[in-house]
mmCIF file of C-alpha atoms and ligand atoms in Angstrom:
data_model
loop_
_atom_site.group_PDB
_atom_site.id
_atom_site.type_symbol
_atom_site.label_atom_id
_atom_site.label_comp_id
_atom_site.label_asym_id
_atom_site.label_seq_id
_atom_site.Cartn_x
_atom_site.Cartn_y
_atom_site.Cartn_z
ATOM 1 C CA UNK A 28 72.753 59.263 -2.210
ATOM 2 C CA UNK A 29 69.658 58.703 -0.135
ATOM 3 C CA UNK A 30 68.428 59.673 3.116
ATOM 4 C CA UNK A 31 71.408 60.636 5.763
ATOM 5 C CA UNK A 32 71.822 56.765 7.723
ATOM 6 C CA UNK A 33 72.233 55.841 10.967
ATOM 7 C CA UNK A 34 75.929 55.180 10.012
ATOM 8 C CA UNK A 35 76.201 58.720 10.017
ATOM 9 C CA UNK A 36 76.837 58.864 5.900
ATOM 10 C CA UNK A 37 74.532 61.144 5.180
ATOM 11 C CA UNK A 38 74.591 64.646 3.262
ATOM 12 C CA UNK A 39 75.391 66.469 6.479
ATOM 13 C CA UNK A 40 78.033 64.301 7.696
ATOM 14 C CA UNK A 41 79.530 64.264 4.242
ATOM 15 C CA UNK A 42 80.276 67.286 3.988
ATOM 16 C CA UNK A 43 81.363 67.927 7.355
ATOM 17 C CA UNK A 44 84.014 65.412 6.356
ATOM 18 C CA UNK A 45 84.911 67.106 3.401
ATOM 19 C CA UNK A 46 85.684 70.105 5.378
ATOM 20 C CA UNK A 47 87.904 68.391 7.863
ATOM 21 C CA UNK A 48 89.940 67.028 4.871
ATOM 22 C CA UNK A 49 90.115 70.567 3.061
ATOM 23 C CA UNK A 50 91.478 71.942 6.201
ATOM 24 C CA UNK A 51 93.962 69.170 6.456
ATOM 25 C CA UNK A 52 95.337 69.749 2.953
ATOM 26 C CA UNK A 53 95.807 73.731 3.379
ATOM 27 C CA UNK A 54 97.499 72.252 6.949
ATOM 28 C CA UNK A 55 100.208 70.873 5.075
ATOM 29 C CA UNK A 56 98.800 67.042 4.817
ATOM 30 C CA UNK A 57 99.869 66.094 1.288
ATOM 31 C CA UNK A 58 98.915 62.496 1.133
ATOM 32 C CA UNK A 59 95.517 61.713 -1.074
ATOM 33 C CA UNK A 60 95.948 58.136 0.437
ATOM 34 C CA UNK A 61 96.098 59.240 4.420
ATOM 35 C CA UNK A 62 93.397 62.379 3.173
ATOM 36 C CA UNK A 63 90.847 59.424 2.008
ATOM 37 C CA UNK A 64 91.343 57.773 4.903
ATOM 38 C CA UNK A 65 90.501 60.791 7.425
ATOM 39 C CA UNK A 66 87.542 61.274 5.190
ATOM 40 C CA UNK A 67 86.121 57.436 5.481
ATOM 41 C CA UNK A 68 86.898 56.657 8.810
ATOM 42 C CA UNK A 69 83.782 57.397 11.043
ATOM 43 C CA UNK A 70 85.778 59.774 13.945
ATOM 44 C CA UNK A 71 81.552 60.156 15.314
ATOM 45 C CA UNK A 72 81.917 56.654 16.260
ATOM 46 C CA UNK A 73 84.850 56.919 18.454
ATOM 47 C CA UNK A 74 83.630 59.621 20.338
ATOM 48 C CA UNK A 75 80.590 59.529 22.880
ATOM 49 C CA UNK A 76 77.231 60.070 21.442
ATOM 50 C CA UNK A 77 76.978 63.776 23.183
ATOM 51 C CA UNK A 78 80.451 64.931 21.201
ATOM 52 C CA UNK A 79 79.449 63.640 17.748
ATOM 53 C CA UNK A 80 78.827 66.815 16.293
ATOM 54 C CA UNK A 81 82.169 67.978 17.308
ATOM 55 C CA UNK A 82 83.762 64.925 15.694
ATOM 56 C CA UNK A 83 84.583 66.329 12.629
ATOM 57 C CA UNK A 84 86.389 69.231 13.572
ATOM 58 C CA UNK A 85 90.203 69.272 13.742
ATOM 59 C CA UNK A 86 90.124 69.183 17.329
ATOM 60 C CA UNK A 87 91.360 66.487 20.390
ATOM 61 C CA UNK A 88 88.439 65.492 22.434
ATOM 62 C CA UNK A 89 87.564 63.905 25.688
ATOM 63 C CA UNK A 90 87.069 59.949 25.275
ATOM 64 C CA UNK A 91 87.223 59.436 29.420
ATOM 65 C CA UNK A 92 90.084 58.236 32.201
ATOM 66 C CA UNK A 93 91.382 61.728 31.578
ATOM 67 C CA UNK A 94 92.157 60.822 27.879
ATOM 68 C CA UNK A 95 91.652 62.219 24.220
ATOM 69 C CA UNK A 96 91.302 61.491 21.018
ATOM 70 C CA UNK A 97 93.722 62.634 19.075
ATOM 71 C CA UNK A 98 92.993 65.881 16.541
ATOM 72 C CA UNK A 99 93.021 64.857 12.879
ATOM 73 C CA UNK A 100 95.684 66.623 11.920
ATOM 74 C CA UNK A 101 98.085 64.726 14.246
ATOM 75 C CA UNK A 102 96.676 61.435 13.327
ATOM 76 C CA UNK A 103 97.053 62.338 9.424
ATOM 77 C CA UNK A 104 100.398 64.098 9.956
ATOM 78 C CA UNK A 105 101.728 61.101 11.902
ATOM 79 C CA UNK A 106 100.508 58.163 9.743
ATOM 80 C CA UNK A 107 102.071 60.066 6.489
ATOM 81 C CA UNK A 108 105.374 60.560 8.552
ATOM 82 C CA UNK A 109 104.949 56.680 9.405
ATOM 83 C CA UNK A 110 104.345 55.562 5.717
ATOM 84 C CA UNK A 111 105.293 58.111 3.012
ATOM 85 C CA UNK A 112 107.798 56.810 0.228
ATOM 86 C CA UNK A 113 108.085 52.937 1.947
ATOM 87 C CA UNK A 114 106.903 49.995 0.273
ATOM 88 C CA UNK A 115 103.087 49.832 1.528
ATOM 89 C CA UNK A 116 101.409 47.488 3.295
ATOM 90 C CA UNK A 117 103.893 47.395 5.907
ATOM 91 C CA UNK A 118 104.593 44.480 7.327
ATOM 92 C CA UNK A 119 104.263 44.451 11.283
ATOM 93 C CA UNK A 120 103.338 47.845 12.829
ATOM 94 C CA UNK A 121 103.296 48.706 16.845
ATOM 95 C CA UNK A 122 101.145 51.448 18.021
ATOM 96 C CA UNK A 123 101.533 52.579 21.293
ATOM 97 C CA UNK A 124 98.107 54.206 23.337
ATOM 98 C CA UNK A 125 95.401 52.758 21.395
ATOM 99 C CA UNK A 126 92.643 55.499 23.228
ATOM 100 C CA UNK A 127 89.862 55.222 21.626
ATOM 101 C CA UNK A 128 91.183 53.089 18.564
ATOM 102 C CA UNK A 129 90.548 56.079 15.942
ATOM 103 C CA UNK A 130 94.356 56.246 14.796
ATOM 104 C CA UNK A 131 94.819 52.212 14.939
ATOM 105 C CA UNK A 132 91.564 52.534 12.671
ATOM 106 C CA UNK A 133 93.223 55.225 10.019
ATOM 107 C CA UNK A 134 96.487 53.228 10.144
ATOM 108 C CA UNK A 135 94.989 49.901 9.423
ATOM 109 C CA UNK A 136 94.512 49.505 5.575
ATOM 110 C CA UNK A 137 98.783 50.745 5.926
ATOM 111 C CA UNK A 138 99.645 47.582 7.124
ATOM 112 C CA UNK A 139 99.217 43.760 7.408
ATOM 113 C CA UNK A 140 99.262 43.597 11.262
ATOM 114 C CA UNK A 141 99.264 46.227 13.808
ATOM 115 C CA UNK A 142 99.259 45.709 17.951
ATOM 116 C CA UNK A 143 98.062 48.530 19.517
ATOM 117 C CA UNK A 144 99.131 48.469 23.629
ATOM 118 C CA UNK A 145 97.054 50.663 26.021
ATOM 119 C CA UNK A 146 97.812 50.975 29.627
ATOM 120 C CA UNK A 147 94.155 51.389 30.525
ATOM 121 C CA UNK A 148 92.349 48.627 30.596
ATOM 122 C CA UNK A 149 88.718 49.800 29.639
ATOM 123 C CA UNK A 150 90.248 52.214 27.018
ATOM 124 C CA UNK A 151 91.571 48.725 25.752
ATOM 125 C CA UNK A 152 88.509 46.728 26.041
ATOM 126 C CA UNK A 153 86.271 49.953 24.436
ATOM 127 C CA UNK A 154 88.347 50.343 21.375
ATOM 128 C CA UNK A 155 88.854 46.400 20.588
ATOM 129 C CA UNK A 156 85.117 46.325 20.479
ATOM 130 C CA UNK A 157 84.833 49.453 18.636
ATOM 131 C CA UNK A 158 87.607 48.185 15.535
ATOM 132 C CA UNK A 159 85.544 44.843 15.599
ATOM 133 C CA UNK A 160 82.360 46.478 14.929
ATOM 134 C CA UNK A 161 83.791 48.599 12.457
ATOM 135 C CA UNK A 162 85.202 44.956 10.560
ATOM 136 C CA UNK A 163 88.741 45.968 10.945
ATOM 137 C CA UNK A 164 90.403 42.802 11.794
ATOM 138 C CA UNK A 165 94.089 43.358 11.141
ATOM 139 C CA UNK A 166 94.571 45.022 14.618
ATOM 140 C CA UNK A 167 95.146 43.508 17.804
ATOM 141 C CA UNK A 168 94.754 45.432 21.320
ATOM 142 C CA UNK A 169 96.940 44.107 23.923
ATOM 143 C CA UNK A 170 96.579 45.393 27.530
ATOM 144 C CA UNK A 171 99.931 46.753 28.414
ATOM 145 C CA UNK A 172 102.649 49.145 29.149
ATOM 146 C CA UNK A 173 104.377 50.836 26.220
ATOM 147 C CA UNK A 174 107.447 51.641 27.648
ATOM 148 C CA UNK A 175 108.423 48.230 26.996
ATOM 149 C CA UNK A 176 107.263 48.041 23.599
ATOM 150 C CA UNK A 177 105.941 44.287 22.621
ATOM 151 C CA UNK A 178 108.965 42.167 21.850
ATOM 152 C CA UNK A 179 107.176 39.226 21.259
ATOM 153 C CA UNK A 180 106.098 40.370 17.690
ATOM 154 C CA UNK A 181 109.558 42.934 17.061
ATOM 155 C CA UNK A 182 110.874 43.919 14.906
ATOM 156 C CA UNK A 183 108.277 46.436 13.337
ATOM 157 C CA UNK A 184 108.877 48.151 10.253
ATOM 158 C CA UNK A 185 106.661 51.148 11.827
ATOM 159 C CA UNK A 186 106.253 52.324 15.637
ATOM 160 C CA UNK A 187 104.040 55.026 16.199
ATOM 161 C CA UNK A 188 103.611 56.210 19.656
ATOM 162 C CA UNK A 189 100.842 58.422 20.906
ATOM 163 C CA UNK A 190 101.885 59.939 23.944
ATOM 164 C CA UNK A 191 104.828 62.152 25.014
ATOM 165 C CA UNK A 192 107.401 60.782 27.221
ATOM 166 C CA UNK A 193 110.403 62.522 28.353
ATOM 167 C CA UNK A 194 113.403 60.772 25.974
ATOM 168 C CA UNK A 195 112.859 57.905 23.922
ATOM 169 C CA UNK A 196 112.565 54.394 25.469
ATOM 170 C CA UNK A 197 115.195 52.007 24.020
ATOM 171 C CA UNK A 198 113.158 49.270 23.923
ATOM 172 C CA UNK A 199 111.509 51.153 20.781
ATOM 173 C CA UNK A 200 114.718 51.360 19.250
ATOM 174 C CA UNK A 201 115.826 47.927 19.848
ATOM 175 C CA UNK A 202 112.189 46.682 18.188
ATOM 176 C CA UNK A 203 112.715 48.618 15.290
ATOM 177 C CA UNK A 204 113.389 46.905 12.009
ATOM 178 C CA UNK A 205 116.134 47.831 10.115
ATOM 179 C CA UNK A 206 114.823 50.208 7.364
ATOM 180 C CA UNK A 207 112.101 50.935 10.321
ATOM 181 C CA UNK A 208 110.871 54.115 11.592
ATOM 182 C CA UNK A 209 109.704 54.859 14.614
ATOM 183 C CA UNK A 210 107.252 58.277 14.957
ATOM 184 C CA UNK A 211 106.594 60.192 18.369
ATOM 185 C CA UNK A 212 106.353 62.658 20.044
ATOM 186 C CA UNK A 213 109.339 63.381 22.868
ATOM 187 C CA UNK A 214 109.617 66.210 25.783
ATOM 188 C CA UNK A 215 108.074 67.848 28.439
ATOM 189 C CA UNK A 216 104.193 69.224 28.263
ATOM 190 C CA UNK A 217 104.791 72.812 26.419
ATOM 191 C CA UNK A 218 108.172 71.465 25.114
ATOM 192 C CA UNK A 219 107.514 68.557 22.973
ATOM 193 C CA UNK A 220 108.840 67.902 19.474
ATOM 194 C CA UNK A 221 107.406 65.451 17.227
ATOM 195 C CA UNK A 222 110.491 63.208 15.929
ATOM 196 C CA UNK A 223 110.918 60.677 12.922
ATOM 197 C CA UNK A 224 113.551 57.730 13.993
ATOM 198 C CA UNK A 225 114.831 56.119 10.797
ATOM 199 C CA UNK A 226 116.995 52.812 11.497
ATOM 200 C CA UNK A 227 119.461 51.737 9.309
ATOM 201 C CA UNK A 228 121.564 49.176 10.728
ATOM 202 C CA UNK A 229 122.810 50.324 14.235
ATOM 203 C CA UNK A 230 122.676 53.639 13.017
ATOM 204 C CA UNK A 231 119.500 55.834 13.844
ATOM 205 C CA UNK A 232 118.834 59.026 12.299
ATOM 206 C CA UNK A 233 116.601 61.679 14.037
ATOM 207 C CA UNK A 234 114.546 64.118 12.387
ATOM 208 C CA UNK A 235 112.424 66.875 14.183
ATOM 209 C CA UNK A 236 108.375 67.266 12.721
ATOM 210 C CA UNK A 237 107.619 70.422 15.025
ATOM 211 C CA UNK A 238 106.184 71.281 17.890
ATOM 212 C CA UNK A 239 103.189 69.028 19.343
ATOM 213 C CA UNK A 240 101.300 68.901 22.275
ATOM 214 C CA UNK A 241 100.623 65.219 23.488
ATOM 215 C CA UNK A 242 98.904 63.365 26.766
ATOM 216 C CA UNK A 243 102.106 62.106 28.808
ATOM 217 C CA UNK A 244 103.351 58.728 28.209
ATOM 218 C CA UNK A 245 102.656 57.098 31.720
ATOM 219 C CA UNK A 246 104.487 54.020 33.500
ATOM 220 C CA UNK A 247 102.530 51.134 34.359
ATOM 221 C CA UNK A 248 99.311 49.979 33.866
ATOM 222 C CA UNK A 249 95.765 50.767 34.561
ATOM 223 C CA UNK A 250 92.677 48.159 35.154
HETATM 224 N N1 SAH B 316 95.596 57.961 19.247
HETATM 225 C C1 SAH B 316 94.549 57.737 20.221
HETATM 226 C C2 SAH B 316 94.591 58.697 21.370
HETATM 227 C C3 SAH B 316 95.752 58.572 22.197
HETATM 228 S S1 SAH B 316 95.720 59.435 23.712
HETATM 229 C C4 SAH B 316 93.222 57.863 19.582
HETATM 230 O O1 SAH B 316 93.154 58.005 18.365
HETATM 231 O O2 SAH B 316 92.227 57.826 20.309
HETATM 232 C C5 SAH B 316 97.109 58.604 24.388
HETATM 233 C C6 SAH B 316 96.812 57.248 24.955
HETATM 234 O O3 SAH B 316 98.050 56.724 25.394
HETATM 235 C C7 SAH B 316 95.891 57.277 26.179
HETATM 236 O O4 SAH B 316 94.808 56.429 25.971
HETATM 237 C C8 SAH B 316 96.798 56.768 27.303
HETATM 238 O O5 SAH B 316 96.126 55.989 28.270
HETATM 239 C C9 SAH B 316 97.812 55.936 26.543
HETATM 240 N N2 SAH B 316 99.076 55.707 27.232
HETATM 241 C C10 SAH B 316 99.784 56.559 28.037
HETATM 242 N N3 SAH B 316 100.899 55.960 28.490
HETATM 243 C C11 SAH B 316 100.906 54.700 27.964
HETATM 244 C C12 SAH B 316 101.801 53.595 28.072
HETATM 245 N N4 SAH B 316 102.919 53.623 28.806
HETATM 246 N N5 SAH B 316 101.486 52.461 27.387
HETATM 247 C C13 SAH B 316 100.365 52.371 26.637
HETATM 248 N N6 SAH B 316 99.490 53.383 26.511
HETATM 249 C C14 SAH B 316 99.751 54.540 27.165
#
């Protein structure tokens, strides 16, 4: 390889990267598909110019309106919980707080279509641009609030929700596909578990990932 680019490929960055996905796998992250995805998707970009050296550590970080990007090992944890063992791509994901874009960007080559709903509207706006410039065209930002899912494109075969709210909002359940899982975290700040939803039919079976510590999932919306 030449030179480090202005893309940010260089040897530095490179092996920066390689860290962050070492540390990943000794966290527990088994798959080499979500792994190679951490390690190709530029997290520098996502993150203002002043943080970019931070942006490959496994850390959440400021992205503005009080928000943060989510730390790697959350986003890789919660894409393999989302995909692992189901027939990939999937068909029609929903992705609830699109921040800064980073996990709509990790998720994307994991499905055929993915909206991603954001209750702030410059987050929104910011993060559209951003997956544009980055040519990742199977995601679509929608301004909106995520309590009430997006029923104009249910049911999804994956819902993954970055932000904690207090019990899970049936409208994700009722825009679940059957065979669909639905990946979140749920509970009060210092109290939240990460769960798995599986549908199957009417029937919904809950499984507990651990303890996480999320942004609240807010009603409303934001311009
Ligand atoms: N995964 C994102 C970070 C998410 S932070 C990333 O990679 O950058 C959580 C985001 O959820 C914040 O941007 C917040 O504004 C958004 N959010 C909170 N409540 C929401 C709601 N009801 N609907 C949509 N987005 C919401």
């Amino acid at each position: 390889m030449g030179p480090a680019h202005s893309d940010g490929i260089g040897m530095t960055s490179a092996r920066t990267r390689e860290r962050l996905v070492s540390r990943l796998r000794s966290a527990g992250v088994k798959s080499p598909e979500v792994l190679e995805r951490i390690r190709v998707v530029p997290r520098h970009l996502f993150v203002d110019e002043a943080l970019s050296s931070r942006a490959y550590e496994d850390t959440a970080l400021p992205i503005g309106y009080g928000q943060t990007i989510s730390q790697p090992f959350v986003v890789a944890s919660m894409t393999a919980a989302l995909i692992d063992d189901q027939p990939l791509p999937l068909a029609r994901v929903l992705e609830i707080g699109t921040g800064c874009g980073y996990q709509s960007a990790v998720l994307a080559p994991f499905a055929e279509r993915i909206i991603s709903i954001e209750r702030i509207g410059p987050l929104a706006r910011r993060a559209r641009l951003k997956l544009r410039e980055l040519r990742i065209h199977n995601v679509s930002v929608r301004h909106g609030d995520g309590f009430a899912g997006w029923p104009q494109r249910a049911p999804y075969d994956g819902i993954l929700v970055a932000a904690a709210p207090e019990e899970v909002p049936q409208a994700l359940l009722d825009q679940l596909a059957d065979g669909g899982r639905l990946v979140m975290p749920v509970g009060p700040a210092g109290r939240q578990q990460l769960l798995r939803i599986t549908r199957r039919g009417d029937s919904f079976r809950r499984q507990t990932l651990g303890l996480v510590s999320f942004v609240p999932l807010l009603e409303g919306m934001r311009s």
